[in-house]
Amino acid sequence: MGRVGTALGLTAMMMGSAAAASDSAVSRSPRPELRPEGTAMQEQVVPAVANRAFKRWIDGFRARAMARGISAATFDAAFKGVEYDTDVIAKDRNQSEFTKTIWDYLDSAASATRVANGKAALHKYSRTLNAIERRYGVDKEVVVAIWGLESAYGAHRGNIPIVEALATLAFDGRRGKFFEGQLIDALKIIQHGDVTAAGMTGSWAGAMGHTQFIPSSYLSYAVDFRGDGKRDIWSDDPTDALASTAAYLAHFGWTKGQPWGIEVQLPEGFDYGLTGARIKKPVSDWRALGLHTAAGGRLPDYGEASVLLPAGARGAAFLIFHNFHVLERYNTADAYVIGVGHLADRIKGAGPIRHKWPRSDRALTFAERQELQKRLTKAGFSTDGVDGRIGPKTIGAVRAYQRHAGMVPDGYASLHLLKMLR
């Protein structure tokens, strides 16, 4: 998204989600899915004018907040000194339309430094992480990997006042209803006593703490693992934040010991129409079709699985399991899920991804993805709309065109494919 809370700056629309029901995926993340890339920028508001209007908005919002159970004392204390934050608006309106390729993202997500720091964090907090794993049944390396991607193991939690940021976004109006709801929830957290308004800091879009929960997710899933009466995800002690992440994944059905996925070798003549998260088969069926582990071994059986090709036939292939889709609850982007899973594997001691990536390629810009959808539809391969997101419908259209053109039908939306359509 200029992702909220992630030090890597992953764009959520970087790739189509493996499990998205349509090209317009609904956010299920602990943090908000921000505006689509390339959304037309609104005319810049003069700060002084905005501040006057903002103060009037606060007066109206105060009544709405009190109707939702926020006390006058809590509201007035939280809004003391709050002003319209032009920096927040600038960040919201100027998110980059460019995205990272899967290999560039993974180079950073599982860099030598991030892996080493993850191993160090696993060792430093081993007693806490073991206790969290026992209680919630979520593999500790996965919790640490999320921590690593969300805040670089606590080093980059965000220092923007959440009340001011959310109030600014709610007033701005583009997603006013959503951000006003998050603001109400933030005030509920403050009123409960888990944190003061001054101590409630995070990203410019409202994600907070070591593992970047937005207020609504905090209220639903955060836990007081230390037992001190507060669900503290903001302090230097990451205990409650790490436990809250495990509780979140457990709620959505994490299966302990099951991998997110494994890298695989595809046989010569493999039917690429069998790839994608919608096609699930028992591992025995994939074995019968000639799939092996990346090292050439027999596939382990962790239940039904799908084949995912995040960079098409020229990149690495993964057999993904149920836990892949649980991780999608944190962030729907395939690259993020693979990043978390691969980082967790590396922290456990596994090696790098074996297959080479098509590094001569570059990611399509938002405008190019829209153009691709328009050209596919004009050529008779409908994407059911133009939104700049490469979801299942667009992937299906790409595959149909590739078959028509005698190409490998891997569904990969590449610059080469766009040039052919031109």
Tab-separated table of N, CA, C and O in Angstrom, residues 25 46 111 175 365 417:
chain	number	residue	atom	x	y	z
A	25	ALA	N	-10.417	-7.226	-3.896
A	25	ALA	CA	-10.379	-7.983	-2.649
A	25	ALA	C	-10.836	-7.134	-1.483
A	25	ALA	O	-10.575	-5.956	-1.402
A	46	VAL	N	-5.983	24.156	1.547
A	46	VAL	CA	-5.163	25.124	2.280
A	46	VAL	C	-5.239	24.780	3.764
A	46	VAL	O	-6.333	24.689	4.328
A	111	SER	N	16.203	-10.903	3.920
A	111	SER	CA	17.609	-10.525	3.782
A	111	SER	C	18.439	-11.184	4.885
A	111	SER	O	17.907	-11.621	5.914
A	175	ARG	N	-12.316	7.751	2.876
A	175	ARG	CA	-12.826	6.554	3.547
A	175	ARG	C	-13.263	6.973	4.936
A	175	ARG	O	-12.919	6.348	5.941
A	365	THR	N	3.234	-0.937	-13.665
A	365	THR	CA	2.679	0.169	-12.892
A	365	THR	C	1.161	0.012	-12.833
A	365	THR	O	0.559	-0.798	-13.551
A	417	LEU	N	3.761	-9.494	-21.956
A	417	LEU	CA	2.377	-9.764	-22.375
A	417	LEU	C	1.689	-8.469	-22.795
A	417	LEU	O	0.990	-8.433	-23.822
